[in-house]
Short mmCIF file of C-alpha atoms in Angstrom, two decimals:
data_model
loop_
_atom_site.label_atom_id
_atom_site.label_comp_id
_atom_site.label_asym_id
_atom_site.label_seq_id
_atom_site.Cartn_x
_atom_site.Cartn_y
_atom_site.Cartn_z
CA MET A 1018 103.27 20.89 -188.01
CA LYS A 1019 100.54 24.01 -189.27
CA LYS A 1020 98.67 20.77 -191.19
CA ALA A 1021 98.35 18.62 -188.36
CA ALA A 1022 97.04 21.20 -185.72
CA LYS A 1023 94.38 22.39 -188.58
CA ALA A 1024 93.45 19.05 -189.61
CA VAL A 1025 93.16 18.29 -185.14
CA VAL A 1026 91.13 21.68 -185.65
CA GLY A 1027 88.97 19.71 -188.04
CA VAL A 1028 88.49 16.67 -186.41
CA LEU A 1029 86.56 18.26 -183.08
CA VAL A 1030 84.92 20.59 -184.65
CA VAL A 1031 83.70 17.81 -187.31
CA ALA A 1032 83.22 15.69 -184.27
CA GLY A 1033 81.48 18.80 -182.69
CA ILE A 1034 78.77 19.45 -184.71
CA ALA A 1035 78.09 15.43 -184.57
CA TRP A 1036 77.58 15.54 -181.16
CA ALA A 1037 75.17 18.86 -181.43
CA GLY A 1038 72.88 17.09 -184.49
CA THR A 1039 73.00 13.74 -182.76
CA SER A 1040 72.05 15.41 -179.01
CA TRP A 1041 69.42 17.42 -181.14
CA TYR A 1042 67.89 14.51 -182.62
CA VAL A 1043 67.84 12.76 -179.48
CA GLY A 1044 66.40 15.61 -177.42
CA LYS A 1045 63.97 15.63 -179.91
CA ARG A 1046 62.86 11.18 -179.82
CA VAL A 1047 62.98 12.54 -175.87
CA GLU A 1048 59.99 14.53 -176.30
CA GLN A 1049 58.24 11.80 -178.72
CA GLU A 1050 58.81 9.52 -175.88
CA LEU A 1051 58.25 11.28 -172.61
CA ARG A 1052 54.80 12.96 -173.97
CA ASP A 1053 54.09 8.97 -174.73
CA TYR A 1054 54.29 8.02 -171.77
CA VAL A 1055 52.64 10.67 -170.10
CA SER A 1056 49.85 9.76 -172.53
CA SER A 1057 49.28 6.23 -171.85
CA LEU A 1058 49.06 7.16 -168.15
CA GLN A 1059 45.64 8.58 -169.22
CA SER A 1060 44.24 5.24 -169.49
CA GLN A 1061 45.11 3.71 -166.28
CA PRO A 1062 43.00 4.32 -163.22
CA LEU A 1063 45.17 5.33 -161.45
CA PRO A 1064 44.46 7.41 -158.60
CA TRP A 1065 45.91 10.75 -159.96
CA ASP A 1066 46.61 12.50 -163.66
CA LEU A 1067 49.67 13.14 -164.73
CA ALA A 1068 49.97 15.93 -167.60
CA VAL A 1069 53.03 17.63 -169.28
CA THR A 1070 52.67 21.22 -168.47
CA GLY A 1071 55.38 23.18 -170.20
CA TYR A 1072 58.62 21.16 -172.22
CA ASP A 1073 61.45 24.36 -173.32
CA ARG A 1074 64.03 21.84 -175.53
CA GLY A 1075 67.66 22.78 -175.23
CA TRP A 1076 70.62 21.41 -177.91
CA PHE A 1077 71.93 19.33 -175.09
CA SER A 1078 69.11 19.96 -172.02
CA SER A 1079 65.78 20.28 -171.91
CA ASP A 1080 63.41 21.73 -169.17
CA VAL A 1081 60.11 19.90 -168.67
CA ARG A 1082 57.54 20.92 -166.22
CA MET A 1083 54.84 18.70 -165.32
CA SER A 1084 52.03 18.43 -162.36
CA LEU A 1085 49.99 15.54 -161.06
CA THR A 1086 46.70 15.94 -159.75
CA VAL A 1087 45.37 14.15 -157.12
CA ARG A 1088 42.04 11.59 -157.71
CA ASP A 1089 41.24 9.46 -155.65
CA PHE A 1090 43.62 8.95 -153.15
CA PRO A 1091 44.23 11.22 -150.16
CA VAL A 1092 46.32 11.47 -148.11
CA PRO A 1093 45.08 12.75 -144.80
CA GLY A 1094 46.28 15.68 -143.94
CA VAL A 1095 48.51 16.03 -147.02
CA LEU A 1096 46.78 15.73 -149.85
CA ALA A 1097 43.23 15.91 -151.14
CA PRO A 1098 41.42 15.50 -154.32
CA GLY A 1099 42.32 18.50 -156.69
CA ASP A 1100 45.38 18.94 -154.92
CA VAL A 1101 48.06 19.75 -157.60
CA VAL A 1102 51.92 18.57 -157.50
CA PRO A 1103 54.30 20.50 -159.42
CA ILE A 1104 57.19 18.30 -160.97
CA HIS A 1105 60.36 19.70 -162.52
CA ALA A 1106 63.19 17.82 -164.64
CA HIS A 1107 66.46 18.15 -166.62
CA VAL A 1108 66.62 16.37 -168.81
CA GLN A 1109 70.17 16.04 -170.76
CA HIS A 1110 70.52 14.82 -174.00
CA GLY A 1111 72.40 11.75 -174.63
CA PRO A 1112 74.65 10.07 -176.04
CA PHE A 1113 76.36 11.32 -173.13
CA PRO A 1114 75.10 13.80 -170.71
CA LEU A 1115 77.89 15.78 -169.55
CA SER A 1116 75.91 14.75 -165.73
CA ARG A 1117 77.52 10.86 -167.04
CA LEU A 1118 81.09 12.50 -167.95
CA THR A 1119 81.94 14.15 -164.98
CA SER A 1120 80.95 11.04 -162.77
CA GLY A 1121 83.26 8.90 -164.78
CA ARG A 1122 80.43 7.06 -166.72
CA PHE A 1123 81.55 6.77 -170.65
CA GLY A 1124 78.26 4.76 -171.51
CA PRO A 1125 75.84 6.04 -174.34
CA VAL A 1126 72.61 6.65 -173.01
CA LEU A 1127 69.63 8.23 -174.31
CA ALA A 1128 68.94 10.59 -171.72
CA ALA A 1129 70.18 11.97 -168.16
CA MET A 1130 67.23 12.88 -165.90
CA HIS A 1131 67.44 15.13 -162.72
CA THR A 1132 63.86 14.92 -161.31
CA GLN A 1133 62.30 16.78 -158.26
CA LEU A 1134 59.49 18.31 -156.90
CA GLU A 1135 58.33 21.65 -157.19
CA ASN A 1136 58.61 24.17 -154.38
CA SER A 1137 54.62 26.02 -155.00
CA GLY A 1138 51.51 23.81 -154.64
CA ALA A 1139 50.59 21.29 -152.49
CA ALA A 1140 54.38 20.55 -152.64
CA ALA A 1141 55.11 24.04 -150.06
CA ALA A 1142 54.24 22.06 -147.29
CA TRP A 1143 56.96 19.58 -147.89
CA PHE A 1144 59.73 21.85 -148.35
CA SER A 1145 58.36 23.69 -145.45
CA SER A 1146 58.76 20.50 -143.40
CA ALA A 1147 62.15 19.63 -145.27
CA LYS A 1148 63.75 22.68 -144.22
CA GLY A 1149 63.25 24.60 -147.44
CA GLN A 1150 65.37 21.60 -149.35
CA PRO A 1151 63.38 19.48 -151.83
CA PRO A 1152 61.16 16.58 -150.45
CA LEU A 1153 62.24 13.72 -153.27
CA GLN A 1154 63.84 13.72 -155.92
CA ASP A 1155 65.41 11.21 -158.33
CA ARG A 1156 68.26 11.01 -161.09
CA SER A 1157 68.11 8.20 -163.44
CA ALA A 1158 69.14 7.22 -167.32
CA LEU A 1159 66.75 6.50 -169.67
CA THR A 1160 68.66 3.68 -172.10
CA PHE A 1161 68.89 3.76 -176.13
CA ALA A 1162 66.29 0.48 -176.41
CA GLY A 1163 63.70 2.36 -173.74
CA ASP A 1164 65.20 0.44 -169.75
CA ILE A 1165 66.00 3.42 -166.45
CA THR A 1166 67.58 3.15 -163.73
CA GLY A 1167 68.02 5.27 -161.85
CA GLN A 1168 67.93 6.87 -157.50
CA ALA A 1169 64.85 8.47 -155.68
CA THR A 1170 66.33 9.67 -152.45
CA PHE A 1171 64.06 11.24 -149.31
CA ALA A 1172 64.87 13.91 -147.46
CA PRO A 1173 64.58 14.35 -143.88
CA LEU A 1174 60.92 15.63 -143.00
CA ALA A 1175 58.65 16.30 -140.13
CA LEU A 1176 55.57 17.41 -140.71
CA GLU A 1177 52.97 17.75 -137.89
CA ASP A 1178 49.13 17.98 -138.53
CA ASP A 1179 46.21 18.12 -136.55
CA GLY A 1180 47.51 16.99 -133.76
CA THR A 1181 49.53 14.18 -134.71
CA ALA A 1182 53.35 15.14 -135.46
CA VAL A 1183 55.48 13.01 -138.28
CA THR A 1184 59.02 13.09 -138.85
CA PHE A 1185 61.68 10.61 -141.14
CA ASP A 1186 65.29 10.21 -141.29
CA GLY A 1187 64.66 9.85 -145.06
CA GLY A 1188 65.95 7.46 -147.81
CA THR A 1189 67.23 6.31 -150.59
CA ILE A 1190 65.87 3.76 -153.60
CA ASP A 1191 67.94 2.00 -156.36
CA TYR A 1192 65.55 1.37 -159.03
CA GLN A 1193 66.24 -0.55 -162.39
CA ALA A 1194 63.28 -1.38 -164.84
CA SER A 1195 62.89 -2.55 -168.83
CA GLY A 1196 61.21 -0.20 -171.19
CA ASP A 1197 57.88 -1.79 -171.46
CA ALA A 1198 57.85 -2.46 -167.35
CA ALA A 1199 58.33 -5.68 -167.90
CA ARG A 1200 61.00 -6.30 -165.55
CA VAL A 1201 61.44 -4.17 -162.41
CA LEU A 1202 63.95 -4.11 -159.66
CA ALA A 1203 64.23 -1.53 -156.71
CA ASP A 1204 66.60 -2.04 -153.11
CA ALA A 1205 65.74 0.71 -151.02
CA LYS A 1206 66.69 1.24 -147.60
CA LEU A 1207 64.80 4.57 -144.87
CA GLY A 1208 65.04 6.09 -142.60
CA ASN A 1209 63.31 6.11 -138.91
CA ILE A 1210 59.52 7.00 -138.68
CA ARG A 1211 57.99 8.21 -135.60
CA ILE A 1212 54.53 8.95 -134.96
CA LYS A 1213 53.55 10.89 -132.18
CA SER A 1214 49.83 11.06 -131.70
CA ALA A 1215 47.59 14.24 -130.83
CA ALA A 1216 47.54 12.75 -126.62
CA ALA A 1217 51.39 13.06 -126.18
CA LEU A 1218 51.48 16.23 -127.96
CA GLY A 1219 49.10 17.81 -125.59
CA VAL A 1220 45.69 17.72 -126.66
CA ALA A 1221 43.50 15.13 -123.84
CA ASP A 1222 41.11 14.26 -126.38
CA ASP A 1223 42.22 11.55 -128.52
CA VAL A 1224 44.58 8.44 -127.37
CA PRO A 1225 48.64 8.71 -126.25
CA ALA A 1226 50.73 6.97 -128.99
CA ASP A 1227 54.34 7.55 -129.83
CA MET A 1228 55.57 5.00 -132.36
CA MET A 1229 58.39 4.51 -134.12
CA ILE A 1230 59.63 2.14 -136.45
CA GLU A 1231 63.20 1.77 -137.40
CA ASP A 1232 65.99 -0.01 -139.71
CA THR A 1233 63.35 -0.69 -143.11
CA SER A 1234 64.57 -1.70 -145.71
CA PHE A 1235 63.09 -3.79 -149.25
CA ASP A 1236 64.44 -5.21 -152.56
CA VAL A 1237 61.63 -6.02 -155.25
CA ASP A 1238 62.63 -8.88 -158.38
CA TYR A 1239 59.58 -9.08 -160.82
CA GLU A 1240 59.09 -10.47 -163.98
CA LYS A 1241 56.17 -10.39 -165.92
CA GLY A 1242 55.33 -13.43 -166.16
CA LYS A 1243 52.61 -15.22 -169.53
CA PHE A 1244 49.27 -13.74 -167.41
CA ASP A 1245 50.79 -10.19 -166.75
CA ILE A 1246 51.18 -11.03 -163.68
CA TYR A 1247 54.17 -10.35 -161.49
CA LEU A 1248 56.29 -12.57 -161.11
CA GLY A 1249 59.41 -12.78 -158.62
CA LYS A 1250 60.35 -11.76 -154.80
CA ALA A 1251 60.30 -9.24 -152.65
CA HIS A 1252 61.54 -8.98 -149.15
CA VAL A 1253 60.75 -6.43 -147.07
CA ARG A 1254 62.83 -6.10 -143.42
CA LEU A 1255 61.68 -3.46 -140.44
CA GLY A 1256 64.60 -3.97 -137.76
CA ARG A 1257 62.85 -2.34 -135.03
CA ILE A 1258 58.70 -1.55 -133.71
CA THR A 1259 57.86 0.87 -130.42
CA LEU A 1260 54.32 1.34 -129.54
CA GLU A 1261 54.14 3.35 -125.83
CA SER A 1262 50.43 3.87 -125.11
CA VAL A 1263 48.15 3.52 -122.61
CA ASP A 1264 45.00 0.70 -121.73
CA GLU A 1265 41.20 1.27 -121.88
CA GLU A 1266 42.07 1.82 -117.71
CA GLY A 1267 44.52 4.57 -118.87
CA GLN A 1268 48.10 2.25 -117.24
CA PRO A 1269 50.73 2.12 -119.78
CA LEU A 1270 51.01 0.30 -122.42
CA SER A 1271 54.34 -0.62 -124.60
CA ILE A 1272 54.68 -3.04 -127.69
CA VAL A 1273 58.09 -3.44 -128.46
CA LEU A 1274 58.68 -6.12 -131.85
CA GLN A 1275 62.16 -6.88 -133.09
CA ASP A 1276 63.48 -7.73 -136.68
CA TYR A 1277 60.08 -7.97 -138.79
CA VAL A 1278 59.91 -10.42 -141.87
CA LEU A 1279 58.00 -10.43 -144.72
CA ASP A 1280 58.82 -12.37 -148.10
CA THR A 1281 56.66 -13.28 -150.55
CA GLN A 1282 57.02 -14.66 -154.39
CA VAL A 1283 55.65 -15.62 -156.57
CA GLY A 1284 55.59 -18.28 -159.42
CA GLU A 1285 53.74 -19.57 -162.75
CA ASP A 1286 53.57 -22.73 -164.74
CA GLU A 1287 51.77 -23.80 -167.86
CA GLN A 1288 48.13 -23.14 -166.65
CA ASN A 1289 48.16 -21.79 -162.79
CA LEU A 1290 49.79 -19.24 -160.29
CA ASN A 1291 50.60 -20.43 -156.71
CA ALA A 1292 53.10 -17.33 -154.28
CA ARG A 1293 54.63 -18.45 -151.12
CA VAL A 1294 54.78 -15.68 -148.40
CA ASP A 1295 56.39 -15.74 -145.11
CA TYR A 1296 55.93 -13.74 -141.96
CA SER A 1297 58.35 -13.14 -138.64
CA ILE A 1298 59.21 -11.75 -136.06
CA GLY A 1299 62.13 -12.15 -133.92
CA GLY A 1300 61.35 -10.86 -130.47
CA MET A 1301 58.45 -9.96 -129.22
CA ARG A 1302 57.75 -8.19 -125.58
CA LEU A 1303 54.31 -6.33 -124.23
CA MET A 1304 54.51 -4.84 -121.06
CA GLY A 1305 58.93 -5.76 -120.86
CA MET A 1306 57.77 -9.01 -120.55
CA ASP A 1307 59.87 -11.64 -123.34
CA LEU A 1308 57.00 -13.39 -125.56
CA GLY A 1309 59.07 -15.29 -127.49
CA GLN A 1310 59.36 -15.08 -132.17
CA MET A 1311 56.62 -15.97 -134.16
CA ALA A 1312 56.42 -16.98 -137.71
CA ALA A 1313 53.71 -18.38 -140.46
CA THR A 1314 54.06 -19.40 -143.99
CA MET A 1315 51.23 -18.67 -146.00
CA ARG A 1316 50.84 -20.60 -149.73
CA VAL A 1317 48.24 -19.87 -152.40
CA GLY A 1318 48.18 -21.93 -155.26
CA SER A 1319 46.16 -24.11 -158.74
CA LEU A 1320 45.38 -20.32 -158.94
CA ASN A 1321 43.74 -20.23 -162.54
CA GLY A 1322 46.29 -18.05 -165.02
CA GLU A 1323 43.71 -16.17 -166.77
CA ALA A 1324 40.85 -15.98 -165.25
CA MET A 1325 43.50 -13.61 -162.48
CA ARG A 1326 44.39 -12.46 -165.75
CA GLY A 1327 40.55 -11.77 -166.02
CA ILE A 1328 40.63 -10.47 -162.10
CA VAL A 1329 43.59 -7.65 -162.56
CA SER A 1330 41.67 -6.46 -165.09
CA ARG A 1331 38.08 -5.98 -163.72
CA TYR A 1332 40.00 -4.64 -160.54
CA ARG A 1333 41.76 -2.04 -162.66
CA GLU A 1334 38.52 -1.15 -163.90
CA ILE A 1335 36.47 -0.58 -161.21
CA GLU A 1336 39.01 0.52 -158.56
CA PRO A 1337 37.94 4.12 -158.46
CA GLU A 1338 34.84 2.61 -157.37
CA LEU A 1339 36.14 1.07 -154.77
CA LEU A 1340 37.96 4.13 -153.50
CA ALA A 1341 35.47 6.05 -153.79
CA GLU A 1342 33.32 4.24 -151.88
CA ALA A 1343 35.75 3.34 -149.44
CA GLN A 1344 36.18 6.65 -148.47
CA ALA A 1345 32.53 7.40 -148.38
CA MET A 1346 31.31 4.60 -146.15
CA ASP A 1347 31.89 5.85 -142.49
CA PRO A 1348 34.85 3.16 -140.70
CA GLN A 1349 33.35 3.07 -137.63
CA SER A 1350 30.19 0.73 -139.04
CA GLY A 1351 31.77 -2.26 -138.96
CA LYS A 1352 30.01 -2.99 -143.23
CA PHE A 1353 31.39 -4.51 -145.35
CA PRO A 1354 31.94 -2.07 -148.78
CA PRO A 1355 29.24 -3.79 -151.04
CA LYS A 1356 30.74 -3.38 -154.07
CA LEU A 1357 34.34 -5.31 -152.98
CA SER A 1358 32.61 -7.46 -151.10
CA ALA A 1359 30.39 -8.49 -155.01
CA PHE A 1360 34.21 -8.44 -156.43
CA LEU A 1361 35.81 -10.07 -154.43
CA GLU A 1362 33.25 -13.57 -154.92
CA GLU A 1363 32.49 -12.85 -158.68
CA SER A 1364 36.92 -13.80 -158.10
CA LEU A 1365 35.87 -16.41 -156.19
CA ASN A 1366 33.90 -17.98 -158.31
CA ALA A 1367 36.31 -17.15 -161.25
CA LEU A 1368 38.64 -18.71 -159.46
CA LEU A 1369 36.83 -21.73 -158.04
CA PRO A 1370 36.94 -24.64 -161.40
CA GLY A 1371 40.70 -24.85 -160.81
CA LYS A 1372 40.07 -26.43 -157.68
CA PRO A 1373 42.19 -23.37 -156.12
CA SER A 1374 44.30 -24.21 -153.28
CA PHE A 1375 45.66 -22.12 -149.73
CA GLY A 1376 47.15 -23.34 -146.66
CA LEU A 1377 48.31 -21.73 -143.73
CA ASP A 1378 51.71 -24.05 -143.22
CA PRO A 1379 52.56 -23.57 -140.91
CA ALA A 1380 52.20 -20.69 -138.18
CA ARG A 1381 54.33 -21.40 -134.63
CA TRP A 1382 55.27 -19.40 -132.02
CA THR A 1383 58.22 -20.08 -129.41
CA LEU A 1384 59.35 -19.60 -127.08
CA PRO A 1385 62.32 -21.13 -124.69
CA GLY A 1386 60.39 -23.97 -123.29
CA GLY A 1387 58.64 -25.19 -126.60
CA GLU A 1388 56.97 -24.13 -129.75
CA SER A 1389 52.91 -24.08 -130.15
CA SER A 1390 51.88 -24.20 -134.14
CA VAL A 1391 48.86 -23.97 -136.12
CA ARG A 1392 48.52 -25.66 -139.57
CA LEU A 1393 45.62 -25.34 -142.46
CA ASN A 1394 44.95 -26.34 -145.86
CA VAL A 1395 42.47 -25.87 -147.78
CA THR A 1396 41.49 -26.84 -150.83
CA LEU A 1397 38.44 -25.91 -152.96
CA ARG A 1398 35.58 -26.47 -156.00
CA GLU A 1399 32.61 -25.94 -157.69
CA ALA A 1400 30.07 -26.16 -155.36
CA PRO A 1401 27.10 -28.96 -156.68
CA GLU A 1402 24.54 -28.28 -157.12
CA ALA A 1403 22.33 -27.33 -154.37
CA GLY A 1404 18.93 -27.59 -152.29
CA ASP A 1405 17.51 -25.25 -150.30
CA ALA A 1406 19.79 -25.87 -147.46
CA PRO A 1407 23.01 -25.87 -148.66
CA ASP A 1408 26.34 -27.53 -147.18
CA PRO A 1409 27.77 -25.08 -144.88
CA LEU A 1410 31.91 -26.91 -146.70
CA GLN A 1411 29.43 -27.80 -150.24
CA GLN A 1412 32.76 -25.54 -151.53
CA VAL A 1413 35.48 -27.00 -150.38
CA GLN A 1414 36.53 -30.51 -151.68
CA SER A 1415 39.08 -31.10 -148.51
CA LEU A 1416 40.93 -29.39 -145.33
CA ASP A 1417 43.21 -30.82 -143.40
CA GLY A 1418 44.39 -29.44 -140.50
CA SER A 1419 46.19 -29.51 -136.73
CA LEU A 1420 47.05 -27.79 -134.08
CA VAL A 1421 50.02 -28.40 -131.28
CA ILE A 1422 50.15 -26.71 -127.54
CA SER A 1423 53.59 -27.00 -125.94
CA ARG A 1424 53.27 -28.01 -122.15
CA GLY A 1425 56.43 -25.63 -121.85
CA MET A 1426 55.97 -23.21 -123.67
CA VAL A 1427 53.06 -22.61 -122.03
CA LEU A 1428 54.65 -22.98 -118.71
CA ASP A 1429 56.55 -19.84 -119.80
CA LEU A 1430 53.93 -17.62 -120.61
CA ILE A 1431 52.54 -18.28 -116.74
CA LYS A 1432 56.08 -17.57 -115.30
CA THR A 1433 56.12 -14.80 -117.60
CA ALA A 1434 52.70 -13.05 -116.69
CA SER A 1435 53.31 -13.87 -112.99
CA ALA A 1436 56.95 -11.71 -112.95
CA SER A 1437 55.45 -9.12 -113.94
CA GLY A 1438 51.89 -9.53 -112.23
CA GLY A 1439 52.91 -7.11 -109.50
CA ALA A 1440 53.62 -9.92 -106.52
CA PRO A 1441 55.15 -9.74 -104.61
CA ALA A 1442 59.00 -11.96 -105.55
CA ALA A 1443 58.96 -16.47 -105.67
CA THR A 1444 61.76 -18.43 -106.18
CA LEU A 1445 62.67 -20.10 -108.84
CA GLU A 1446 61.13 -23.54 -107.61
CA GLN A 1447 58.08 -21.62 -106.52
CA GLN A 1448 57.43 -20.48 -109.69
CA GLN A 1449 57.46 -23.57 -111.32
CA ALA A 1450 55.43 -25.28 -108.72
CA GLU A 1451 52.76 -22.24 -109.34
CA ALA A 1452 52.95 -22.86 -113.09
CA GLU A 1453 52.39 -26.61 -113.36
CA SER A 1454 49.42 -26.11 -111.06
CA THR A 1455 48.00 -23.32 -113.80
CA TYR A 1456 48.85 -25.81 -116.80
CA ALA A 1457 47.17 -28.57 -114.97
CA PHE A 1458 44.39 -26.73 -114.49
CA LEU A 1459 44.14 -25.65 -117.69
CA ARG A 1460 45.00 -29.25 -119.13
CA GLN A 1461 42.20 -31.01 -117.95
CA MET A 1462 39.85 -28.00 -119.34
CA ALA A 1463 41.12 -28.18 -122.77
CA LEU A 1464 41.57 -32.67 -122.43
CA SER A 1465 37.41 -32.40 -121.26
CA THR A 1466 35.98 -30.55 -124.42
CA GLY A 1467 36.88 -33.77 -126.32
CA TYR A 1468 38.87 -31.86 -128.72
CA LEU A 1469 42.58 -31.93 -128.09
CA VAL A 1470 43.90 -34.84 -126.87
CA GLN A 1471 47.31 -35.78 -125.68
CA GLU A 1472 50.40 -36.36 -127.30
CA GLY A 1473 53.90 -36.57 -125.56
CA GLU A 1474 54.29 -33.58 -123.57
CA ASN A 1475 51.95 -31.62 -126.53
CA LEU A 1476 47.36 -30.59 -126.57
CA VAL A 1477 46.66 -31.47 -130.05
CA MET A 1478 43.99 -30.98 -132.24
CA ARG A 1479 43.29 -32.68 -135.67
CA VAL A 1480 40.81 -32.66 -138.33
CA SER A 1481 40.43 -33.61 -141.65
CA TYR A 1482 37.09 -32.87 -144.36
CA THR A 1483 36.92 -35.07 -147.34
CA ASP A 1484 33.95 -35.26 -149.70
CA GLY A 1485 31.85 -35.01 -146.98
CA GLN A 1486 33.50 -36.85 -144.50
CA LEU A 1487 35.07 -35.30 -141.31
CA ARG A 1488 37.63 -36.87 -139.25
CA LEU A 1489 39.06 -35.18 -135.22
CA ASN A 1490 42.20 -36.92 -133.74
CA GLY A 1491 41.61 -39.81 -135.95
CA GLU A 1492 38.24 -40.64 -135.31
CA GLN A 1493 35.85 -40.16 -137.65
CA SER A 1494 33.09 -37.22 -136.76
CA GLY A 1495 29.63 -35.56 -137.24
CA LEU A 1496 30.27 -32.31 -138.60
CA GLU A 1497 27.27 -30.47 -137.40
CA GLU A 1498 28.04 -31.20 -134.65
CA LEU A 1499 32.05 -30.52 -134.23
CA LEU A 1500 30.92 -26.91 -135.94
CA SER A 1501 27.92 -26.40 -133.48
CA ALA A 1502 30.83 -26.87 -131.27
CA LEU A 1503 33.05 -24.64 -132.46
CA GLN A 1504 30.22 -21.79 -132.50
CA ARG A 1505 30.04 -22.19 -128.47
#
C-alpha cells in the first residue's frame, strides 16, 4: 500500500509539474497571439486605436490591460475624439482553465478570458449609469486552432445628457468566430430601449419625444467568400417600436410599429455577388388608426466580385476621410458630402461593365380590404459615347415596373381616416357610402392622367423600357413626354 501511495503521489506530482509547465508555455503563446492581434488592428481603418498597456503573466493566469482611444467615431454625449476607454482581461491559461473545469467543460482550450471595462476614464460615467456594475463584460474561450467562442453581457443602463434620457434593460450576445475571422456567428437578445427627449424632461426648446424599442433580437451567420466579401444570412427583429410626440401644430402624435423584421442574404457565383433583403412590418398604427402591414423585397445581382473587392478596399482606405467630412458638414445644409458622392460615382462606374441589376420586387401594403404594390426592376450598363445632350437613361439597359392600387385597400383607408377625424359617428352604411363617393372621385382623377388604367377593381400602371423603347400599359410611349409629365 505504501508503494502504491507513493506511486500515486509521484504520478500526481509529475502531472502537476507537466500541467504547470504546459500552462506556462500556453501563457507565453497567448500573450504573443494577443499582442500580434492588437498590432494587426493598427493597419485597419477603425474609428478607434487599441493598445496593450500592461501584461502581467503568471504560471496559470495573466492579467492584461488595454486602452481603446476614440479617433474618428464619437458618440454624442457619450464619447468624444481622444476619449480613452480602459479595458481589463483576466486570462486563464489552457489546456484546462479552472473556470471551465468548475463549469463542467473539460475540453482543452488555449485560454479562457473574462474581459470587462474598467471604472475609470471615459467609462466612469457608464459605471455610474449601471449603478457601479461593469456596463460590458465578456467571457470567452480561445481554442488551439485560434477559434473563439463567447458571450458578451450588457448591464442595464440609465443615461441622461443635455436633456435627453436613455434607459436600456441590458442584453447578451453569444458569438463564435474562426481564428482568421473567415466565419462569424452571433445571436443577440437585447432588452427594452427608451429615449426621452429634452422637452419630455421639461426643456421647452426641443420637440417632445418618447420612443420605446422592445424585444430586439438578431442573429448572423457569415463566411468570407472568394472575393473577401462576407456571405450568408442575417435576421433582425424589433418586437415593437412606439413613438409619442407632437406635430407641427403641437397636437399629440402617436406611431406604433409592430413586429419589424429585416432579413438579408448575400451569395456569390463564379464571377458575381448577389444580395436579397426582405423587410416587413407586421402592424402599423398612426394616432390609433390601423394602417395594416407592409413588406418589401429588394434584390441586387450581377455585382462583379473583383470590382466589389476593389470598392470595399477603397472604402477602407478613405473611411476616416468620409467620417471627418460628415462630422464637419452642417446636417441642416441639405448638401450631399462631396467625397462620398465622388466615391459612389467611382463605385458605380466600376460595376457598370458587369451590367448590375437592382430590384424592388415587390413592395406591398396590405389592409383587410386589399393589397397595393409597387414593383421595379432595373438593369444598368456602361453608357455609350454621349454627345452634347446625353440621354437621361443612357446607363439603363432595361427597366420594368408596375403600380397596383387596390380599391378595397383605399376604401379601408378612407373609412379609417374618417372614423378618427373627429366627425360625428356615422353608421356602417354611411361610412361605406362616403368612402365609395370619395374613391370614385379619386379614381376619375387618376384615370384622367392617362397613366393608370382599370384592371378589375384595381388601378394599374405598367411601364417597361428596353434599348430606348418605352411602353406604358402595353402601348408605345414617348420617353420625353413621360419624363416631362412625371416632373410636373
